[in-house]
Amino acid sequence: MENLIVIGSGPAGQTAAIYAGQANLKPLMFEGLMAGGIAAGGQLTTTTDIHNFPGFPDGVSGLELMFKMREQTLKSGVKILTETVEKVELDVNPFRVVSSSGTYETKTLIIANGAIAQRLGAKGEDQYWQKGVSACAVCDGGLPIFRNQHLVVIGGGDTAIEEALYLTKFARKVTMLVRRNVFRASKTMQAKAFHNAQIEIMWHTELAGILGDGKKITHLKIRNNQTNKLETIDVAGLFYALGHKPNTEMFKGQLEMDETGYLVTKPNSTMTNIPGVFAAGDVQDHVYRQAIVAAGSGCMAALEAERYLQI
Ligand code: FAD
Ligand code: NAP
């Protein structure tokens, strides 16, 4: 039987595993095999350079950062299985974790499955992903290619407005494309968008294609879904704010979740509603969604699991 199983291999899972390994808990980590369509290492493996993770004054590539975290995890005495967890049984003690190689029993479990930023699958999206197209304004908005440029945000939720407001610090103008004629966002956030002279809102507008010069995006094709009129606009950046989907399907009916599927943890802790089961990172965080926050909560989960095991 294991002391601790960690599911997930993003910054939350790696940090939890490093702390637990160094505390001699001999944890077992399932790093996933293209789980949720993302490589082991998590969301940062889908981006280029990261400039806001402390310790890297010149930035670091997402892949390199995650590779180094994995190396540190292994050096901390953690056993890593490159498998995706298919099922968990949390109504038994010890808990059961099922993957392609069998069923594993564990006294404690840290869930760090992360989340997936929704994409549109628009024409040109794959070609220009991270060449002007991003799913995270806070991560990428400050890059030189976006300074004093016309940028576009798609979405009508709180995140979309938050990102549009953030981008106004760098951009010449920010246009929001909203598919209906209303925002989904809270009234407070809506007011902020309406009162910002740098923000233009285009209602009933959808993306029809992403165009560029091969190296970066230069234009967007957009369509009014009431009139079907197509238009081409000059832009230097496109930011998706279409919501995120946490990887929590397998915990439905077993763990407490909010209405959008994020795991619910007790305030100031990573404890779920089941003692001995902890959740860290984006799987339980729809507010910050940053690597350093995920890593911090991974640390909390490991310390809490260690304390639980000593009870
Ligand atoms: P994730 O990174 O989502 O990792 C979860 C891992 O668990 C994945 O590898 C997944 O495959 C695996 N997994 C899922 N289900 C299973 C299963 N059943 N079994 C086994 N494994 C499983 N943040 C910053 O701080 N700075 C940035 O510059 C930045 N840039 C970003 C750019 C992009 C394009 C994106 C999408 C995000 C960016 N972020 C950035 C956000 C950051 O990536 C996330 O906040 C962080 O990765 C969350 O870490 P996590 O460990 O919670 O989960
Ligand atoms: P969200 O509320 O789910 O909003 C997603 C937005 O994307 C919606 O406007 C939706 O349009 C749009 N969208 C989805 N698919 C689309 C598509 N294919 N084409 C065009 N548009 C599409 O997600 P979120 O904004 O990330 O917010 C998630 C949660 O976090 C919410 O509870 C939110 O309140 C909270 N949050 C709060 C704050 C804050 O208070 N400061 C900040 C960020 C997030 P429709 O409206 O037409 O469906």
Coordinates of C-alpha atoms and ligand atoms in Angstrom, one line a residue:
M1 CA 0.0 0.0 0.0
E2 CA 1.2 3.5 -0.8
N3 CA 1.4 6.4 1.8
L4 CA 0.6 8.9 -0.9
I5 CA -0.4 9.0 -4.5
V6 CA -0.2 12.2 -6.6
I7 CA -2.3 12.5 -9.7
G8 CA -1.1 15.0 -12.2
S9 CA 2.3 16.4 -13.2
G10 CA 1.9 20.1 -13.6
P11 CA 3.5 22.6 -11.2
A12 CA 1.0 21.6 -8.4
G13 CA 1.6 17.8 -8.7
Q14 CA 5.4 18.2 -9.1
T15 CA 5.7 20.5 -6.1
A16 CA 3.5 18.2 -4.0
A17 CA 5.6 15.2 -5.0
I18 CA 8.9 17.0 -4.3
Y19 CA 7.8 18.0 -0.8
A20 CA 6.4 14.6 0.0
G21 CA 9.4 12.8 -1.4
Q22 CA 11.8 14.9 0.7
A23 CA 9.6 14.2 3.8
N24 CA 10.4 10.5 3.1
L25 CA 6.7 9.6 2.3
K26 CA 7.9 7.7 -0.8
P27 CA 5.0 9.0 -3.0
L28 CA 3.9 7.5 -6.2
M29 CA 3.0 9.9 -9.0
F30 CA 0.8 9.3 -12.0
E31 CA 2.1 11.9 -14.5
G32 CA -0.5 11.1 -17.2
L33 CA -0.1 10.0 -20.8
M34 CA -1.6 12.8 -22.8
A35 CA -4.3 13.0 -20.1
G36 CA -7.0 15.5 -21.2
G37 CA -5.0 16.0 -24.4
I38 CA -2.0 17.6 -22.6
A39 CA 1.5 16.1 -22.3
A40 CA 2.9 15.2 -18.9
G41 CA 4.1 18.4 -17.4
G42 CA 0.8 20.1 -17.8
Q43 CA -0.4 23.4 -19.4
L44 CA 3.1 25.0 -19.4
T45 CA 4.2 22.5 -22.0
T46 CA 1.8 24.2 -24.4
T47 CA 3.4 27.6 -24.2
T48 CA 6.7 29.2 -25.2
D49 CA 8.5 31.3 -22.6
I50 CA 7.4 32.1 -19.1
H51 CA 8.6 35.5 -17.7
N52 CA 6.8 35.6 -14.4
F53 CA 8.0 32.4 -12.6
P54 CA 10.5 33.5 -9.9
G55 CA 14.1 32.5 -10.4
F56 CA 14.3 33.1 -14.1
P57 CA 15.2 36.7 -14.8
D58 CA 15.5 36.1 -18.5
G59 CA 12.5 33.9 -18.8
V60 CA 12.4 30.1 -19.2
S61 CA 10.6 27.9 -21.7
G62 CA 7.6 26.1 -20.4
L63 CA 9.0 22.7 -21.4
E64 CA 12.3 23.3 -19.8
L65 CA 10.7 24.5 -16.5
M66 CA 8.6 21.4 -16.4
F67 CA 11.5 19.1 -17.3
K68 CA 13.5 20.5 -14.4
M69 CA 10.6 20.1 -12.0
R70 CA 10.3 16.5 -13.1
E71 CA 14.0 15.9 -12.6
Q72 CA 13.8 17.4 -9.1
T73 CA 10.7 15.1 -8.4
L74 CA 12.8 12.0 -9.3
K75 CA 15.7 13.2 -7.2
S76 CA 13.4 13.6 -4.3
G77 CA 12.7 9.8 -4.3
V78 CA 9.3 9.9 -6.1
K79 CA 8.3 7.0 -8.3
I80 CA 6.7 8.3 -11.5
L81 CA 4.3 6.2 -13.6
T82 CA 3.7 7.5 -17.2
E83 CA 0.0 6.5 -17.0
T84 CA -3.3 8.2 -16.8
V85 CA -5.5 7.4 -13.8
E86 CA -8.8 6.1 -15.1
K87 CA -10.8 5.7 -11.9
V88 CA -10.6 6.4 -8.2
E89 CA -12.7 4.8 -5.4
L90 CA -12.8 7.2 -2.5
D91 CA -15.6 5.5 -0.4
V92 CA -13.1 2.9 0.8
N93 CA -10.2 3.1 3.1
P94 CA -7.4 2.8 1.9
F95 CA -8.5 4.7 -1.3
R96 CA -8.2 2.9 -4.7
V97 CA -6.6 4.4 -7.8
V98 CA -7.0 2.5 -11.1
S99 CA -4.7 2.9 -14.1
S100 CA -3.9 0.8 -17.1
S101 CA -1.3 -1.1 -15.1
G102 CA -3.6 -2.1 -12.2
T103 CA -5.3 -1.0 -9.0
Y104 CA -3.2 0.8 -6.4
E105 CA -4.2 1.4 -2.7
T106 CA -3.2 4.5 -0.9
K107 CA -3.6 6.1 2.6
T108 CA -3.7 9.6 1.1
L109 CA -4.3 11.2 -2.3
I110 CA -3.3 14.5 -3.8
I111 CA -5.4 15.5 -6.9
A112 CA -3.5 17.9 -9.2
N113 CA -5.2 17.1 -12.5
G114 CA -5.3 20.7 -13.7
A115 CA -7.6 22.3 -16.1
I116 CA -7.8 22.9 -19.9
A117 CA -8.3 26.4 -21.4
Q118 CA -11.1 26.2 -23.9
R119 CA -10.1 26.8 -27.5
L120 CA -12.3 27.5 -30.6
G121 CA -10.6 25.3 -33.2
A122 CA -10.7 28.3 -35.6
K123 CA -8.9 28.3 -38.9
G124 CA -5.3 29.3 -38.4
E125 CA -5.4 28.7 -34.6
D126 CA -2.9 25.9 -34.6
Q127 CA -0.5 27.7 -37.0
Y128 CA -0.5 30.9 -34.9
W129 CA -0.8 29.4 -31.4
Q130 CA 1.7 31.3 -29.3
K131 CA 2.5 33.4 -32.4
G132 CA 0.1 36.1 -31.4
V133 CA -2.7 33.7 -30.2
S134 CA -2.9 33.0 -26.5
A135 CA -5.3 31.7 -23.8
C136 CA -3.7 33.8 -21.0
A137 CA -3.4 37.6 -21.2
V138 CA -1.8 37.8 -17.7
C139 CA 0.9 35.4 -18.9
D140 CA 1.6 36.8 -22.4
G141 CA 0.0 40.3 -22.6
G142 CA 3.2 42.1 -21.6
L143 CA 5.3 40.6 -24.4
P144 CA 7.0 43.2 -26.7
I145 CA 5.0 42.0 -29.7
F146 CA 1.8 43.3 -28.1
R147 CA 3.0 46.7 -27.0
N148 CA 1.0 49.7 -28.5
Q149 CA -0.9 47.3 -30.8
H150 CA -4.5 46.5 -31.5
L151 CA -5.4 43.4 -29.5
V152 CA -8.6 41.3 -29.5
V153 CA -10.2 39.3 -26.6
I154 CA -12.9 36.7 -27.3
G155 CA -15.5 36.0 -24.6
G156 CA -18.0 37.8 -22.5
G157 CA -17.3 36.5 -19.0
D158 CA -15.5 38.0 -16.1
T159 CA -12.2 36.6 -17.4
A160 CA -12.7 38.2 -20.7
I161 CA -13.2 41.7 -19.2
E162 CA -10.4 41.2 -16.7
E163 CA -8.1 40.3 -19.5
A164 CA -9.2 43.2 -21.7
L165 CA -8.7 45.6 -18.8
Y166 CA -5.2 44.1 -18.2
L167 CA -4.3 44.4 -21.8
T168 CA -5.2 48.1 -21.9
K169 CA -2.0 48.7 -19.9
F170 CA 0.1 47.7 -23.0
A171 CA -2.2 47.9 -26.0
R172 CA -3.2 50.8 -28.1
K173 CA -6.7 49.5 -28.3
V174 CA -8.5 46.3 -27.2
T175 CA -11.5 45.0 -29.0
M176 CA -13.8 42.4 -27.3
L177 CA -15.7 40.0 -29.6
V178 CA -18.9 38.8 -27.8
R179 CA -21.1 36.3 -29.5
R180 CA -24.3 37.5 -27.9
N181 CA -25.5 41.0 -27.3
V182 CA -24.9 40.8 -23.5
F183 CA -22.0 40.0 -21.3
R184 CA -22.1 37.0 -19.0
A185 CA -19.8 38.9 -16.6
S186 CA -20.9 40.5 -13.3
K187 CA -22.4 44.0 -13.5
T188 CA -19.3 45.4 -11.7
M189 CA -17.0 44.1 -14.3
Q190 CA -19.3 45.1 -17.2
A191 CA -19.2 48.7 -15.9
K192 CA -15.4 48.7 -15.9
A193 CA -15.4 47.6 -19.6
F194 CA -18.1 50.1 -20.6
H195 CA -16.2 53.0 -18.9
N196 CA -12.8 52.2 -20.4
A197 CA -12.2 54.3 -23.5
Q198 CA -9.6 51.9 -24.8
I199 CA -12.0 49.0 -25.0
E200 CA -14.3 48.5 -28.0
I201 CA -17.1 46.0 -27.7
M202 CA -18.4 44.2 -30.8
W203 CA -21.7 42.4 -30.0
H204 CA -22.9 39.4 -32.0
T205 CA -19.5 38.9 -33.4
E206 CA -17.6 35.6 -33.9
L207 CA -14.2 34.6 -35.1
A208 CA -14.1 33.3 -38.7
G209 CA -10.4 32.8 -39.2
I210 CA -6.9 33.8 -38.1
L211 CA -4.6 35.2 -40.7
G212 CA -0.9 36.0 -40.6
D213 CA 2.4 36.3 -42.4
G214 CA 3.6 32.8 -41.4
K215 CA 5.5 34.0 -38.3
K216 CA 2.8 36.0 -36.4
I217 CA -0.8 36.9 -36.8
T218 CA -1.7 40.1 -38.7
H219 CA -5.4 40.0 -39.2
L220 CA -8.6 38.3 -38.1
K221 CA -11.6 37.5 -40.1
I222 CA -14.8 38.2 -38.0
R223 CA -18.4 37.5 -38.7
N224 CA -21.6 39.2 -37.4
N225 CA -23.8 36.3 -36.5
Q226 CA -27.0 38.4 -37.1
T227 CA -26.2 39.7 -40.6
N228 CA -23.5 37.1 -41.6
K229 CA -21.4 40.0 -42.7
L230 CA -17.7 39.2 -42.8
E231 CA -15.0 41.7 -42.0
T232 CA -11.2 41.6 -41.8
I233 CA -9.5 43.6 -39.1
D234 CA -5.8 44.3 -38.4
V235 CA -4.6 42.8 -35.1
A236 CA -1.3 41.9 -33.4
G237 CA -2.8 39.6 -30.7
L238 CA -5.7 37.4 -30.0
F239 CA -6.6 36.2 -26.5
Y240 CA -9.2 33.5 -25.8
A241 CA -11.2 33.9 -22.6
L242 CA -13.7 31.2 -23.2
G243 CA -13.5 29.6 -19.8
H244 CA -11.6 26.6 -18.5
K245 CA -12.6 23.0 -17.9
P246 CA -11.1 21.4 -14.8
N247 CA -10.2 17.7 -15.3
T248 CA -12.6 16.4 -12.6
E249 CA -14.9 14.1 -14.5
M250 CA -13.8 11.0 -12.6
F251 CA -14.5 12.6 -9.2
K252 CA -18.2 13.4 -9.9
G253 CA -20.4 12.0 -7.2
Q254 CA -17.4 11.4 -5.0
L255 CA -16.0 14.8 -4.2
E256 CA -17.7 18.2 -3.6
M257 CA -17.5 20.4 -6.7
D258 CA -18.8 23.8 -7.6
E259 CA -21.3 24.3 -10.5
T260 CA -18.5 24.5 -13.1
G261 CA -16.8 21.3 -11.9
Y262 CA -13.9 22.8 -9.8
L263 CA -13.1 20.7 -6.7
V264 CA -14.1 22.5 -3.5
T265 CA -11.4 22.8 -0.8
K266 CA -11.7 24.0 2.7
P267 CA -10.7 27.7 3.2
N268 CA -6.9 28.2 3.6
S269 CA -6.2 24.5 2.9
T270 CA -6.2 21.9 0.2
M271 CA -8.5 19.5 2.1
T272 CA -11.5 18.2 0.2
N273 CA -14.7 16.9 1.8
I274 CA -13.0 13.5 2.2
P275 CA -10.3 13.3 5.0
G276 CA -7.0 12.2 3.4
V277 CA -7.9 13.5 -0.1
F278 CA -6.4 16.8 -1.1
A279 CA -6.7 19.0 -4.2
A280 CA -4.1 21.4 -5.5
G281 CA -3.6 23.7 -8.5
D282 CA -5.9 24.7 -11.2
V283 CA -8.2 21.7 -10.5
Q284 CA -9.5 23.7 -7.5
D285 CA -8.6 27.3 -8.5
H286 CA -10.7 29.2 -11.0
V287 CA -9.5 32.5 -9.7
Y288 CA -5.7 32.8 -10.1
R289 CA -4.8 30.0 -12.6
Q290 CA -1.0 30.7 -12.4
A291 CA 1.9 28.3 -12.2
I292 CA 3.3 29.8 -9.0
V293 CA 0.0 29.6 -7.3
A294 CA -0.5 26.0 -8.4
A295 CA 3.0 25.2 -7.1
G296 CA 2.2 26.9 -3.8
S297 CA -0.9 24.9 -3.3
G298 CA 1.0 21.7 -4.2
C299 CA 3.3 22.5 -1.3
M300 CA 0.3 23.0 1.0
A301 CA -1.2 19.7 -0.1
A302 CA 2.0 17.7 0.7
L303 CA 2.4 19.3 4.1
E304 CA -1.3 18.6 4.9
A305 CA -1.0 15.0 3.7
E306 CA 2.1 14.5 5.8
R307 CA 0.3 15.9 8.9
Y308 CA -2.7 13.6 8.2
L309 CA -0.5 10.5 8.0
Q310 CA 1.0 11.3 11.4
I311 CA -2.5 11.4 13.1
Ligands
FAD1 P1 -1.7 21.5 -15.1 O1 -0.5 22.3 -15.6 O2 -3.0 21.7 -15.9 O3 -1.2 20.0 -15.1 C1 -2.1 19.0 -14.8 C2 -1.5 17.7 -15.4 O4 -2.2 16.6 -14.9 C3 -1.5 17.6 -16.9 O5 -0.2 17.1 -17.3 C4 -2.5 16.5 -17.2 O6 -2.3 15.8 -18.3 C5 -2.4 15.6 -15.9 N1 -3.6 14.8 -15.7 C6 -4.9 15.2 -15.8 N2 -5.7 14.2 -15.6 C7 -4.9 13.1 -15.2 C8 -5.2 11.8 -14.9 N3 -6.4 11.3 -14.9 N4 -4.1 11.0 -14.6 C9 -2.9 11.4 -14.7 N5 -2.5 12.7 -15.0 C10 -3.6 13.5 -15.3 N6 1.0 30.5 -15.6 C11 2.0 31.3 -15.2 O7 2.2 31.4 -14.0 N7 2.8 32.0 -16.1 C12 2.7 31.8 -17.5 O8 3.4 32.5 -18.3 C13 1.6 31.0 -17.9 N8 1.4 30.8 -19.3 C14 0.4 30.0 -19.7 C15 0.2 29.8 -21.1 C16 -0.7 28.9 -21.5 C17 -0.9 28.7 -23.0 C18 -1.6 28.3 -20.6 C19 -2.7 27.3 -21.1 C20 -1.4 28.4 -19.2 C21 -0.4 29.3 -18.8 N9 -0.2 29.5 -17.4 C22 0.8 30.3 -17.0 C23 -1.1 28.9 -16.4 C24 -0.4 27.6 -15.8 O9 0.0 26.8 -16.9 C25 -1.3 26.9 -14.9 O10 -1.8 27.7 -13.9 C26 -0.6 25.7 -14.2 O11 0.0 24.9 -15.2 C27 -1.5 24.9 -13.4 O12 -0.8 23.8 -12.9 P2 -1.5 22.5 -12.4 O13 -0.4 21.7 -11.8 O14 -2.6 22.8 -11.5 O15 -2.1 21.8 -13.6
NAP2 P1 -17.3 31.9 -18.3 O1 -18.1 32.7 -17.2 O2 -17.8 30.5 -18.6 O3 -17.4 32.8 -19.6 C1 -17.0 32.3 -20.8 C2 -17.3 33.3 -21.9 O4 -16.8 32.7 -23.2 C3 -18.8 33.5 -22.1 O5 -19.1 34.8 -22.3 C4 -19.2 32.6 -23.3 O6 -20.2 33.2 -24.1 C5 -17.9 32.8 -24.1 N1 -17.7 31.6 -25.0 C6 -17.7 30.3 -24.7 N2 -17.5 29.6 -25.8 C7 -17.5 30.5 -26.8 C8 -17.4 30.3 -28.2 N3 -17.3 29.1 -28.8 N4 -17.4 31.4 -29.0 C9 -17.5 32.6 -28.5 N5 -17.6 32.9 -27.1 C10 -17.7 31.8 -26.3 O7 -15.8 31.8 -17.9 P2 -14.8 32.9 -17.2 O8 -15.1 34.2 -17.7 O9 -13.5 32.3 -17.3 O10 -15.3 32.8 -15.7 C11 -15.3 31.5 -15.0 C12 -15.7 31.8 -13.5 O11 -14.7 32.6 -12.8 C13 -17.0 32.6 -13.4 O12 -17.7 32.1 -12.3 C14 -16.5 34.0 -13.2 O13 -17.5 34.8 -12.5 C15 -15.3 33.8 -12.3 N6 -14.3 34.9 -12.5 C16 -14.5 36.0 -11.7 C17 -13.7 37.1 -11.9 C18 -13.9 38.3 -11.0 O14 -14.9 38.4 -10.3 N7 -13.0 39.3 -11.1 C19 -12.6 37.1 -12.8 C20 -12.5 35.9 -13.6 C21 -13.3 34.8 -13.4 P3 -21.7 33.1 -23.6 O15 -21.9 34.1 -22.5 O16 -22.5 33.5 -24.8 O17 -22.0 31.7 -23.1

